[in-house]
mmCIF file with all atom_site columns, C-alpha atoms in Angstrom:
data_model
loop_
_atom_site.group_PDB
_atom_site.id
_atom_site.type_symbol
_atom_site.label_atom_id
_atom_site.label_alt_id
_atom_site.label_comp_id
_atom_site.label_asym_id
_atom_site.label_entity_id
_atom_site.label_seq_id
_atom_site.pdbx_PDB_ins_code
_atom_site.Cartn_x
_atom_site.Cartn_y
_atom_site.Cartn_z
_atom_site.occupancy
_atom_site.B_iso_or_equiv
_atom_site.pdbx_formal_charge
_atom_site.auth_seq_id
_atom_site.auth_comp_id
_atom_site.auth_asym_id
_atom_site.auth_atom_id
_atom_site.pdbx_PDB_model_num
ATOM 1   C CA . ALA X 1 1   ? 14.381 -136.561 2.367   1.00 58.00 ? 461 ALA X CA 1
ATOM 2   C CA . THR X 1 2   ? 16.478 -137.976 5.295   1.00 66.00 ? 462 THR X CA 1
ATOM 3   C CA . SER X 1 3   ? 18.451 -140.177 2.938   1.00 75.00 ? 463 SER X CA 1
ATOM 4   C CA . ARG X 1 4   ? 19.679 -137.125 0.965   1.00 80.00 ? 464 ARG X CA 1
ATOM 5   C CA . PRO X 1 5   ? 23.049 -135.635 1.616   1.00 82.00 ? 465 PRO X CA 1
ATOM 6   C CA . LEU X 1 6   ? 23.059 -132.547 3.915   1.00 86.00 ? 466 LEU X CA 1
ATOM 7   C CA . TYR X 1 7   ? 25.601 -129.743 3.168   1.00 89.00 ? 467 TYR X CA 1
ATOM 8   C CA . LEU X 1 8   ? 26.623 -127.067 5.547   1.00 92.00 ? 468 LEU X CA 1
ATOM 9   C CA . ILE X 1 9   ? 27.959 -124.158 3.705   1.00 94.00 ? 469 ILE X CA 1
ATOM 10  C CA . LEU X 1 10  ? 30.243 -121.769 5.592   1.00 95.00 ? 470 LEU X CA 1
ATOM 11  C CA . ASP X 1 11  ? 30.401 -118.511 3.773   1.00 93.00 ? 471 ASP X CA 1
ATOM 12  C CA . ASP X 1 12  ? 33.172 -116.454 4.958   1.00 91.00 ? 472 ASP X CA 1
ATOM 13  C CA . ASN X 1 13  ? 36.710 -115.228 4.172   1.00 89.00 ? 473 ASN X CA 1
ATOM 14  C CA . PHE X 1 14  ? 38.400 -117.596 6.566   1.00 91.00 ? 474 PHE X CA 1
ATOM 15  C CA . TYR X 1 15  ? 41.601 -115.763 5.625   1.00 90.00 ? 475 TYR X CA 1
ATOM 16  C CA . TYR X 1 16  ? 44.007 -117.574 7.973   1.00 91.00 ? 476 TYR X CA 1
ATOM 17  C CA . GLN X 1 17  ? 44.501 -121.450 7.349   1.00 91.00 ? 477 GLN X CA 1
ATOM 18  C CA . SER X 1 18  ? 43.981 -121.860 11.106  1.00 91.00 ? 478 SER X CA 1
ATOM 19  C CA . MET X 1 19  ? 40.456 -120.738 10.880  1.00 92.00 ? 479 MET X CA 1
ATOM 20  C CA . ARG X 1 20  ? 39.617 -123.188 8.378   1.00 93.00 ? 480 ARG X CA 1
ATOM 21  C CA . TYR X 1 21  ? 41.397 -125.903 10.287  1.00 94.00 ? 481 TYR X CA 1
ATOM 22  C CA . GLU X 1 22  ? 39.018 -125.371 13.228  1.00 93.00 ? 482 GLU X CA 1
ATOM 23  C CA . VAL X 1 23  ? 36.121 -126.444 10.849  1.00 94.00 ? 483 VAL X CA 1
ATOM 24  C CA . TYR X 1 24  ? 38.156 -129.459 9.609   1.00 95.00 ? 484 TYR X CA 1
ATOM 25  C CA . GLN X 1 25  ? 38.540 -130.493 13.377  1.00 93.00 ? 485 GLN X CA 1
ATOM 26  C CA . LEU X 1 26  ? 34.815 -130.453 13.688  1.00 93.00 ? 486 LEU X CA 1
ATOM 27  C CA . ALA X 1 27  ? 34.420 -132.644 10.594  1.00 93.00 ? 487 ALA X CA 1
ATOM 28  C CA . ARG X 1 28  ? 37.035 -135.187 12.043  1.00 92.00 ? 488 ARG X CA 1
ATOM 29  C CA . LYS X 1 29  ? 35.173 -135.131 15.484  1.00 91.00 ? 489 LYS X CA 1
ATOM 30  C CA . TYR X 1 30  ? 32.005 -136.182 13.840  1.00 91.00 ? 490 TYR X CA 1
ATOM 31  C CA . SER X 1 31  ? 33.289 -138.179 11.000  1.00 91.00 ? 491 SER X CA 1
ATOM 32  C CA . LEU X 1 32  ? 31.864 -135.833 8.477   1.00 93.00 ? 492 LEU X CA 1
ATOM 33  C CA . SER X 1 33  ? 33.066 -134.897 4.991   1.00 95.00 ? 493 SER X CA 1
ATOM 34  C CA . PHE X 1 34  ? 35.030 -131.623 4.440   1.00 96.00 ? 494 PHE X CA 1
ATOM 35  C CA . CYS X 1 35  ? 35.961 -129.805 1.385   1.00 96.00 ? 495 CYS X CA 1
ATOM 36  C CA . GLN X 1 36  ? 37.054 -126.023 0.512   1.00 96.00 ? 496 GLN X CA 1
ATOM 37  C CA . LEU X 1 37  ? 36.056 -123.772 -2.459  1.00 95.00 ? 497 LEU X CA 1
ATOM 38  C CA . PHE X 1 38  ? 38.307 -120.826 -2.587  1.00 94.00 ? 498 PHE X CA 1
ATOM 39  C CA . LEU X 1 39  ? 37.416 -117.962 -4.999  1.00 91.00 ? 499 LEU X CA 1
ATOM 40  C CA . GLU X 1 40  ? 40.599 -116.202 -6.124  1.00 91.00 ? 500 GLU X CA 1
ATOM 41  C CA . CYS X 1 41  ? 39.882 -112.566 -7.332  1.00 90.00 ? 501 CYS X CA 1
ATOM 42  C CA . PRO X 1 42  ? 42.365 -110.040 -8.530  1.00 91.00 ? 502 PRO X CA 1
ATOM 43  C CA . LEU X 1 43  ? 42.787 -106.977 -6.078  1.00 93.00 ? 503 LEU X CA 1
ATOM 44  C CA . GLU X 1 44  ? 41.620 -104.493 -8.581  1.00 94.00 ? 504 GLU X CA 1
ATOM 45  C CA . CYS X 1 45  ? 38.444 -106.484 -9.251  1.00 93.00 ? 505 CYS X CA 1
ATOM 46  C CA . CYS X 1 46  ? 37.717 -106.797 -5.429  1.00 93.00 ? 506 CYS X CA 1
ATOM 47  C CA . LEU X 1 47  ? 38.188 -102.954 -5.126  1.00 95.00 ? 507 LEU X CA 1
ATOM 48  C CA . GLN X 1 48  ? 35.752 -102.222 -8.103  1.00 94.00 ? 508 GLN X CA 1
ATOM 49  C CA . ARG X 1 49  ? 33.168 -104.836 -6.681  1.00 93.00 ? 509 ARG X CA 1
ATOM 50  C CA . ASN X 1 50  ? 33.481 -103.165 -3.246  1.00 94.00 ? 510 ASN X CA 1
ATOM 51  C CA . ARG X 1 51  ? 32.841 -99.574  -4.551  1.00 94.00 ? 511 ARG X CA 1
ATOM 52  C CA . LEU X 1 52  ? 29.586 -100.837 -6.075  1.00 95.00 ? 512 LEU X CA 1
ATOM 53  C CA . ARG X 1 53  ? 28.316 -102.015 -2.831  1.00 93.00 ? 513 ARG X CA 1
ATOM 54  C CA . SER X 1 54  ? 25.553 -100.092 -1.027  1.00 94.00 ? 514 SER X CA 1
ATOM 55  C CA . HIS X 1 55  ? 27.814 -99.752  1.969   1.00 93.00 ? 515 HIS X CA 1
ATOM 56  C CA . PRO X 1 56  ? 31.475 -100.180 0.752   1.00 93.00 ? 516 PRO X CA 1
ATOM 57  C CA . LEU X 1 57  ? 34.298 -100.966 3.032   1.00 92.00 ? 517 LEU X CA 1
ATOM 58  C CA . PRO X 1 58  ? 37.344 -98.689  3.156   1.00 93.00 ? 518 PRO X CA 1
ATOM 59  C CA . ASP X 1 59  ? 39.893 -99.531  0.341   1.00 94.00 ? 519 ASP X CA 1
ATOM 60  C CA . GLN X 1 60  ? 42.514 -100.080 3.199   1.00 92.00 ? 520 GLN X CA 1
ATOM 61  C CA . THR X 1 61  ? 40.489 -103.100 4.432   1.00 92.00 ? 521 THR X CA 1
ATOM 62  C CA . ILE X 1 62  ? 40.351 -104.640 1.021   1.00 92.00 ? 522 ILE X CA 1
ATOM 63  C CA . TYR X 1 63  ? 44.227 -104.182 0.646   1.00 93.00 ? 523 TYR X CA 1
ATOM 64  C CA . LEU X 1 64  ? 44.758 -105.499 4.200   1.00 91.00 ? 524 LEU X CA 1
ATOM 65  C CA . MET X 1 65  ? 42.732 -108.755 3.486   1.00 90.00 ? 525 MET X CA 1
ATOM 66  C CA . ALA X 1 66  ? 44.553 -109.382 0.116   1.00 92.00 ? 526 ALA X CA 1
ATOM 67  C CA . ARG X 1 67  ? 47.826 -109.141 2.016   1.00 91.00 ? 527 ARG X CA 1
ATOM 68  C CA . LYS X 1 68  ? 46.779 -111.442 4.744   1.00 90.00 ? 528 LYS X CA 1
ATOM 69  C CA . ILE X 1 69  ? 44.682 -114.087 2.986   1.00 92.00 ? 529 ILE X CA 1
ATOM 70  C CA . GLU X 1 70  ? 46.060 -117.549 2.931   1.00 93.00 ? 530 GLU X CA 1
ATOM 71  C CA . MET X 1 71  ? 45.256 -119.646 0.058   1.00 92.00 ? 531 MET X CA 1
ATOM 72  C CA . PRO X 1 72  ? 44.637 -123.570 0.469   1.00 93.00 ? 532 PRO X CA 1
ATOM 73  C CA . ASP X 1 73  ? 48.174 -125.333 0.374   1.00 92.00 ? 533 ASP X CA 1
ATOM 74  C CA . LEU X 1 74  ? 47.538 -128.822 -0.854  1.00 87.00 ? 534 LEU X CA 1
ATOM 75  C CA . LYS X 1 75  ? 51.061 -129.835 -0.886  1.00 87.00 ? 535 LYS X CA 1
ATOM 76  C CA . LYS X 1 76  ? 51.820 -128.592 2.718   1.00 88.00 ? 536 LYS X CA 1
ATOM 77  C CA . ASN X 1 77  ? 48.488 -129.294 4.312   1.00 90.00 ? 537 ASN X CA 1
ATOM 78  C CA . ALA X 1 78  ? 47.151 -132.808 4.051   1.00 90.00 ? 538 ALA X CA 1
ATOM 79  C CA . TRP X 1 79  ? 43.873 -131.720 5.482   1.00 92.00 ? 539 TRP X CA 1
ATOM 80  C CA . GLU X 1 80  ? 43.208 -129.269 2.707   1.00 93.00 ? 540 GLU X CA 1
ATOM 81  C CA . ARG X 1 81  ? 43.471 -131.773 -0.071  1.00 91.00 ? 541 ARG X CA 1
ATOM 82  C CA . ASN X 1 82  ? 39.782 -131.557 -0.863  1.00 93.00 ? 542 ASN X CA 1
ATOM 83  C CA . SER X 1 83  ? 40.067 -127.881 -2.064  1.00 94.00 ? 543 SER X CA 1
ATOM 84  C CA . LEU X 1 84  ? 39.120 -126.274 -5.320  1.00 94.00 ? 544 LEU X CA 1
ATOM 85  C CA . VAL X 1 85  ? 40.393 -122.872 -6.396  1.00 92.00 ? 545 VAL X CA 1
ATOM 86  C CA . LEU X 1 86  ? 38.346 -121.043 -8.955  1.00 91.00 ? 546 LEU X CA 1
ATOM 87  C CA . LYS X 1 87  ? 38.794 -117.684 -10.618 1.00 88.00 ? 547 LYS X CA 1
ATOM 88  C CA . SER X 1 88  ? 35.768 -115.758 -9.123  1.00 82.00 ? 548 SER X CA 1
ATOM 89  C CA . PHE X 1 89  ? 35.740 -113.182 -12.040 1.00 75.00 ? 549 PHE X CA 1
ATOM 90  C CA . ASP X 1 90  ? 35.431 -115.770 -14.921 1.00 75.00 ? 550 ASP X CA 1
ATOM 91  C CA . CYS X 1 91  ? 32.861 -118.430 -13.994 1.00 73.00 ? 551 CYS X CA 1
ATOM 92  C CA . THR X 1 92  ? 32.214 -121.174 -16.520 1.00 77.00 ? 552 THR X CA 1
ATOM 93  C CA . SER X 1 93  ? 30.094 -124.453 -16.863 1.00 78.00 ? 553 SER X CA 1
ATOM 94  C CA . GLU X 1 94  ? 33.197 -126.259 -16.316 1.00 84.00 ? 554 GLU X CA 1
ATOM 95  C CA . ASP X 1 95  ? 33.516 -124.746 -12.930 1.00 86.00 ? 555 ASP X CA 1
ATOM 96  C CA . ASN X 1 96  ? 30.218 -125.993 -12.073 1.00 88.00 ? 556 ASN X CA 1
ATOM 97  C CA . GLU X 1 97  ? 31.320 -129.586 -12.966 1.00 90.00 ? 557 GLU X CA 1
ATOM 98  C CA . GLN X 1 98  ? 34.321 -129.214 -10.854 1.00 92.00 ? 558 GLN X CA 1
ATOM 99  C CA . ILE X 1 99  ? 32.234 -128.088 -7.801  1.00 92.00 ? 559 ILE X CA 1
ATOM 100 C CA . ILE X 1 100 ? 29.943 -131.014 -8.247  1.00 92.00 ? 560 ILE X CA 1
ATOM 101 C CA . SER X 1 101 ? 32.974 -133.335 -8.544  1.00 94.00 ? 561 SER X CA 1
ATOM 102 C CA . LEU X 1 102 ? 34.614 -131.759 -5.358  1.00 94.00 ? 562 LEU X CA 1
ATOM 103 C CA . LEU X 1 103 ? 31.441 -132.315 -3.337  1.00 93.00 ? 563 LEU X CA 1
ATOM 104 C CA . ALA X 1 104 ? 30.981 -135.833 -4.566  1.00 92.00 ? 564 ALA X CA 1
ATOM 105 C CA . THR X 1 105 ? 34.685 -136.674 -3.710  1.00 92.00 ? 565 THR X CA 1
ATOM 106 C CA . ALA X 1 106 ? 34.238 -135.133 -0.146  1.00 93.00 ? 566 ALA X CA 1
ATOM 107 C CA . LEU X 1 107 ? 31.018 -137.144 0.561   1.00 92.00 ? 567 LEU X CA 1
ATOM 108 C CA . GLU X 1 108 ? 32.798 -140.435 -0.470  1.00 92.00 ? 568 GLU X CA 1
ATOM 109 C CA . ASN X 1 109 ? 35.676 -139.673 1.671   1.00 91.00 ? 569 ASN X CA 1
ATOM 110 C CA . PRO X 1 110 ? 34.628 -138.503 5.200   1.00 92.00 ? 570 PRO X CA 1
ATOM 111 C CA . VAL X 1 111 ? 37.288 -137.619 7.730   1.00 91.00 ? 571 VAL X CA 1
ATOM 112 C CA . LYS X 1 112 ? 37.963 -140.210 10.009  1.00 86.00 ? 572 LYS X CA 1
ATOM 113 C CA . GLN X 1 113 ? 38.243 -139.546 13.846  1.00 77.00 ? 573 GLN X CA 1
ATOM 114 C CA . ASN X 1 114 ? 41.543 -141.083 14.314  1.00 63.00 ? 574 ASN X CA 1
ATOM 115 C CA . GLU X 1 115 ? 43.085 -139.669 11.273  1.00 54.00 ? 575 GLU X CA 1
ATOM 116 C CA . GLU X 1 116 ? 46.246 -137.732 11.983  1.00 54.00 ? 576 GLU X CA 1
ATOM 117 C CA . ASN X 1 117 ? 48.870 -135.853 9.963   1.00 57.00 ? 577 ASN X CA 1
ATOM 118 C CA . THR X 1 118 ? 52.269 -134.359 10.657  1.00 51.00 ? 578 THR X CA 1
ATOM 119 C CA . GLU X 1 119 ? 50.904 -130.887 10.549  1.00 56.00 ? 579 GLU X CA 1
ATOM 120 C CA . GLN X 1 120 ? 48.381 -131.353 13.269  1.00 64.00 ? 580 GLN X CA 1
ATOM 121 C CA . LYS X 1 121 ? 50.491 -129.970 16.236  1.00 65.00 ? 581 LYS X CA 1
ATOM 122 C CA . GLU X 1 122 ? 51.605 -127.089 14.476  1.00 65.00 ? 582 GLU X CA 1
ATOM 123 C CA . ALA X 1 123 ? 48.023 -126.399 13.006  1.00 68.00 ? 583 ALA X CA 1
ATOM 124 C CA . ASP X 1 124 ? 46.625 -126.643 16.562  1.00 67.00 ? 584 ASP X CA 1
ATOM 125 C CA . ARG X 1 125 ? 49.314 -123.927 17.650  1.00 68.00 ? 585 ARG X CA 1
ATOM 126 C CA . ALA X 1 126 ? 48.265 -121.812 14.637  1.00 68.00 ? 586 ALA X CA 1
ATOM 127 C CA . THR X 1 127 ? 44.584 -122.333 15.725  1.00 70.00 ? 587 THR X CA 1
ATOM 128 C CA . CYS X 1 128 ? 45.349 -120.961 19.334  1.00 70.00 ? 588 CYS X CA 1
ATOM 129 C CA . ALA X 1 129 ? 47.207 -117.981 17.728  1.00 69.00 ? 589 ALA X CA 1
ATOM 130 C CA . ALA X 1 130 ? 44.412 -117.143 15.275  1.00 72.00 ? 590 ALA X CA 1
ATOM 131 C CA . SER X 1 131 ? 41.878 -117.340 18.006  1.00 77.00 ? 591 SER X CA 1
ATOM 132 C CA . THR X 1 132 ? 43.791 -114.862 20.020  1.00 79.00 ? 592 THR X CA 1
ATOM 133 C CA . VAL X 1 133 ? 44.278 -112.459 17.115  1.00 81.00 ? 593 VAL X CA 1
ATOM 134 C CA . HIS X 1 134 ? 40.347 -112.820 16.428  1.00 82.00 ? 594 HIS X CA 1
ATOM 135 C CA . GLN X 1 135 ? 39.818 -112.020 20.014  1.00 83.00 ? 595 GLN X CA 1
ATOM 136 C CA . ALA X 1 136 ? 42.061 -109.054 19.785  1.00 85.00 ? 596 ALA X CA 1
ATOM 137 C CA . ASP X 1 137 ? 40.412 -107.801 16.658  1.00 86.00 ? 597 ASP X CA 1
ATOM 138 C CA . GLN X 1 138 ? 36.928 -108.018 18.157  1.00 87.00 ? 598 GLN X CA 1
ATOM 139 C CA . THR X 1 139 ? 37.885 -105.916 21.262  1.00 88.00 ? 599 THR X CA 1
ATOM 140 C CA . CYS X 1 140 ? 39.844 -103.432 19.070  1.00 89.00 ? 600 CYS X CA 1
ATOM 141 C CA . ARG X 1 141 ? 36.918 -102.925 16.889  1.00 89.00 ? 601 ARG X CA 1
ATOM 142 C CA . ARG X 1 142 ? 34.758 -102.230 19.931  1.00 89.00 ? 602 ARG X CA 1
ATOM 143 C CA . ILE X 1 143 ? 37.258 -99.663  21.140  1.00 90.00 ? 603 ILE X CA 1
ATOM 144 C CA . ILE X 1 144 ? 37.373 -97.992  17.724  1.00 90.00 ? 604 ILE X CA 1
ATOM 145 C CA . SER X 1 145 ? 33.482 -97.889  17.694  1.00 90.00 ? 605 SER X CA 1
ATOM 146 C CA . GLN X 1 146 ? 33.275 -96.219  21.212  1.00 89.00 ? 606 GLN X CA 1
ATOM 147 C CA . THR X 1 147 ? 36.260 -93.740  20.404  1.00 88.00 ? 607 THR X CA 1
ATOM 148 C CA . MET X 1 148 ? 34.316 -92.697  17.205  1.00 90.00 ? 608 MET X CA 1
ATOM 149 C CA . LYS X 1 149 ? 31.121 -92.123  19.217  1.00 89.00 ? 609 LYS X CA 1
ATOM 150 C CA . ASP X 1 150 ? 32.929 -90.220  21.730  1.00 87.00 ? 610 ASP X CA 1
ATOM 151 C CA . ALA X 1 151 ? 34.563 -87.886  19.033  1.00 88.00 ? 611 ALA X CA 1
ATOM 152 C CA . LYS X 1 152 ? 31.201 -87.304  17.501  1.00 88.00 ? 612 LYS X CA 1
ATOM 153 C CA . ASP X 1 153 ? 29.749 -86.399  20.803  1.00 88.00 ? 613 ASP X CA 1
ATOM 154 C CA . LYS X 1 154 ? 32.382 -83.932  21.263  1.00 87.00 ? 614 LYS X CA 1
ATOM 155 C CA . ASN X 1 155 ? 31.615 -82.249  17.820  1.00 88.00 ? 615 ASN X CA 1
ATOM 156 C CA . VAL X 1 156 ? 34.692 -83.391  15.843  1.00 86.00 ? 616 VAL X CA 1
ATOM 157 C CA . LEU X 1 157 ? 34.036 -82.211  12.228  1.00 88.00 ? 617 LEU X CA 1
ATOM 158 C CA . PRO X 1 158 ? 32.862 -84.732  9.540   1.00 86.00 ? 618 PRO X CA 1
ATOM 159 C CA . GLY X 1 159 ? 36.159 -84.431  7.595   1.00 85.00 ? 619 GLY X CA 1
ATOM 160 C CA . GLU X 1 160 ? 38.230 -85.082  10.703  1.00 88.00 ? 620 GLU X CA 1
ATOM 161 C CA . MET X 1 161 ? 35.959 -87.959  11.710  1.00 89.00 ? 621 MET X CA 1
ATOM 162 C CA . LYS X 1 162 ? 36.832 -89.809  8.340   1.00 88.00 ? 622 LYS X CA 1
ATOM 163 C CA . SER X 1 163 ? 40.751 -89.129  9.016   1.00 89.00 ? 623 SER X CA 1
ATOM 164 C CA . LEU X 1 164 ? 40.313 -90.307  12.634  1.00 89.00 ? 624 LEU X CA 1
ATOM 165 C CA . SER X 1 165 ? 38.640 -93.566  11.526  1.00 89.00 ? 625 SER X CA 1
ATOM 166 C CA . GLU X 1 166 ? 41.477 -94.272  8.879   1.00 89.00 ? 626 GLU X CA 1
ATOM 167 C CA . GLU X 1 167 ? 44.157 -93.583  11.455  1.00 88.00 ? 627 GLU X CA 1
ATOM 168 C CA . LEU X 1 168 ? 42.415 -95.690  14.128  1.00 90.00 ? 628 LEU X CA 1
ATOM 169 C CA . ASN X 1 169 ? 42.031 -98.565  11.588  1.00 89.00 ? 629 ASN X CA 1
ATOM 170 C CA . LYS X 1 170 ? 45.563 -98.236  10.422  1.00 89.00 ? 630 LYS X CA 1
ATOM 171 C CA . LEU X 1 171 ? 46.753 -98.392  14.098  1.00 88.00 ? 631 LEU X CA 1
ATOM 172 C CA . LYS X 1 172 ? 44.576 -101.619 14.668  1.00 87.00 ? 632 LYS X CA 1
ATOM 173 C CA . ALA X 1 173 ? 46.118 -103.439 11.707  1.00 88.00 ? 633 ALA X CA 1
ATOM 174 C CA . GLU X 1 174 ? 49.529 -102.690 12.962  1.00 85.00 ? 634 GLU X CA 1
ATOM 175 C CA . PHE X 1 175 ? 48.751 -103.873 16.267  1.00 82.00 ? 635 PHE X CA 1
ATOM 176 C CA . LEU X 1 176 ? 47.163 -107.147 15.147  1.00 81.00 ? 636 LEU X CA 1
ATOM 177 C CA . GLU X 1 177 ? 50.212 -107.893 12.784  1.00 80.00 ? 637 GLU X CA 1
ATOM 178 C CA . ASP X 1 178 ? 52.505 -107.397 15.590  1.00 78.00 ? 638 ASP X CA 1
ATOM 179 C CA . LEU X 1 179 ? 50.349 -109.901 17.643  1.00 78.00 ? 639 LEU X CA 1
ATOM 180 C CA . ARG X 1 180 ? 50.362 -112.432 14.802  1.00 75.00 ? 640 ARG X CA 1
ATOM 181 C CA . GLN X 1 181 ? 53.866 -112.065 14.188  1.00 72.00 ? 641 GLN X CA 1
ATOM 182 C CA . GLY X 1 182 ? 54.974 -112.612 17.768  1.00 65.00 ? 642 GLY X CA 1
ATOM 183 C CA . ASN X 1 183 ? 56.713 -116.062 17.374  1.00 39.00 ? 643 ASN X CA 1
ATOM 184 C CA . ASN X 1 184 ? 57.476 -116.490 21.246  1.00 38.00 ? 644 ASN X CA 1
ATOM 185 C CA . LEU X 1 185 ? 53.981 -115.315 22.035  1.00 46.00 ? 645 LEU X CA 1
ATOM 186 C CA . LYS X 1 186 ? 52.419 -117.934 19.705  1.00 42.00 ? 646 LYS X CA 1
ATOM 187 C CA . ASN X 1 187 ? 54.430 -120.778 21.227  1.00 39.00 ? 647 ASN X CA 1
ATOM 188 C CA . GLN X 1 188 ? 53.265 -119.739 24.812  1.00 42.00 ? 648 GLN X CA 1
ATOM 189 C CA . ILE X 1 189 ? 49.460 -119.379 23.986  1.00 41.00 ? 649 ILE X CA 1
ATOM 190 C CA . CYS X 1 190 ? 48.279 -123.084 24.343  1.00 41.00 ? 650 CYS X CA 1
ATOM 191 C CA . ILE X 1 191 ? 50.631 -123.593 27.160  1.00 37.00 ? 651 ILE X CA 1
ATOM 192 C CA . GLN X 1 192 ? 49.510 -120.664 29.255  1.00 41.00 ? 652 GLN X CA 1
ATOM 193 C CA . SER X 1 193 ? 45.953 -120.177 28.280  1.00 41.00 ? 653 SER X CA 1
ATOM 194 C CA . GLN X 1 194 ? 44.636 -120.848 31.584  1.00 39.00 ? 654 GLN X CA 1
ATOM 195 C CA . TYR X 1 195 ? 46.921 -118.381 33.326  1.00 39.00 ? 655 TYR X CA 1
ATOM 196 C CA . PHE X 1 196 ? 47.747 -115.734 30.694  1.00 44.00 ? 656 PHE X CA 1
ATOM 197 C CA . ASP X 1 197 ? 45.659 -113.812 28.029  1.00 54.00 ? 657 ASP X CA 1
ATOM 198 C CA . PRO X 1 198 ? 48.248 -113.017 25.317  1.00 52.00 ? 658 PRO X CA 1
ATOM 199 C CA . ALA X 1 199 ? 45.919 -110.392 23.703  1.00 57.00 ? 659 ALA X CA 1
ATOM 200 C CA . THR X 1 200 ? 45.496 -108.127 27.034  1.00 68.00 ? 660 THR X CA 1
ATOM 201 C CA . SER X 1 201 ? 48.811 -106.239 26.729  1.00 66.00 ? 661 SER X CA 1
ATOM 202 C CA . VAL X 1 202 ? 48.190 -105.614 23.083  1.00 67.00 ? 662 VAL X CA 1
ATOM 203 C CA . ILE X 1 203 ? 44.679 -104.355 23.582  1.00 77.00 ? 663 ILE X CA 1
ATOM 204 C CA . SER X 1 204 ? 45.683 -102.209 26.638  1.00 80.00 ? 664 SER X CA 1
ATOM 205 C CA . SER X 1 205 ? 48.483 -100.746 24.590  1.00 81.00 ? 665 SER X CA 1
ATOM 206 C CA . PHE X 1 206 ? 45.917 -100.114 21.609  1.00 83.00 ? 666 PHE X CA 1
ATOM 207 C CA . GLN X 1 207 ? 43.429 -98.495  24.007  1.00 84.00 ? 667 GLN X CA 1
ATOM 208 C CA . HIS X 1 208 ? 46.253 -96.104  25.206  1.00 84.00 ? 668 HIS X CA 1
ATOM 209 C CA . LYS X 1 209 ? 47.340 -95.267  21.571  1.00 86.00 ? 669 LYS X CA 1
ATOM 210 C CA . ALA X 1 210 ? 43.815 -94.758  20.403  1.00 85.00 ? 670 ALA X CA 1
ATOM 211 C CA . THR X 1 211 ? 43.238 -92.167  23.221  1.00 86.00 ? 671 THR X CA 1
ATOM 212 C CA . ASN X 1 212 ? 46.391 -90.437  22.050  1.00 85.00 ? 672 ASN X CA 1
ATOM 213 C CA . VAL X 1 213 ? 45.205 -90.349  18.487  1.00 85.00 ? 673 VAL X CA 1
ATOM 214 C CA . VAL X 1 214 ? 41.638 -89.094  19.278  1.00 82.00 ? 674 VAL X CA 1
ATOM 215 C CA . ASN X 1 215 ? 43.031 -86.398  21.613  1.00 84.00 ? 675 ASN X CA 1
ATOM 216 C CA . LYS X 1 216 ? 44.664 -84.691  18.491  1.00 82.00 ? 676 LYS X CA 1
ATOM 217 C CA . TYR X 1 217 ? 41.178 -84.141  17.080  1.00 81.00 ? 677 TYR X CA 1
ATOM 218 C CA . ILE X 1 218 ? 39.441 -82.931  20.214  1.00 77.00 ? 678 ILE X CA 1
#
């Protein structure tokens, strides 16, 4: 059993390339193989599948993900060369063969520790930016959760609770997009990481805006 290949499957959206690059860096650090399987699905199909779930997400979340997700770019990113894009709504036996071929190719070509590429510095910077956005996203989620709890405790009507949730999530999406698109901020993240938390001002502002939103319902 110890001689058989060991596969670690990371099943997630990884919607920013920088998120996937973090995994690639781990593979390079330990001289492991790395490959990506990207399931491409039309937006309408995603919405239909989501509505059939026992606990569906808001449609707005699906729309937002569809707008933000970054497909593998084999021409621009050398580290994404072991990638396969499949149509997730129409799987065939040929797809299985392609997946097996992808895994075999990756196993035969582990990432070398000293392997470098021209995009590395930019990808590292993008990784820092994505980490900051992720941090802000998690904090904003906690703020929304607490805000919704406070609104429920103050007897906000169910219909208004739904509107409040939609308004807060829309506000969160806008704030995270502003943080992600802040080019000057991105360039300073890695340099100032020991002294400056670039998400702090965004989170503080979001907290203030969220309070103003919930006040309309109380």
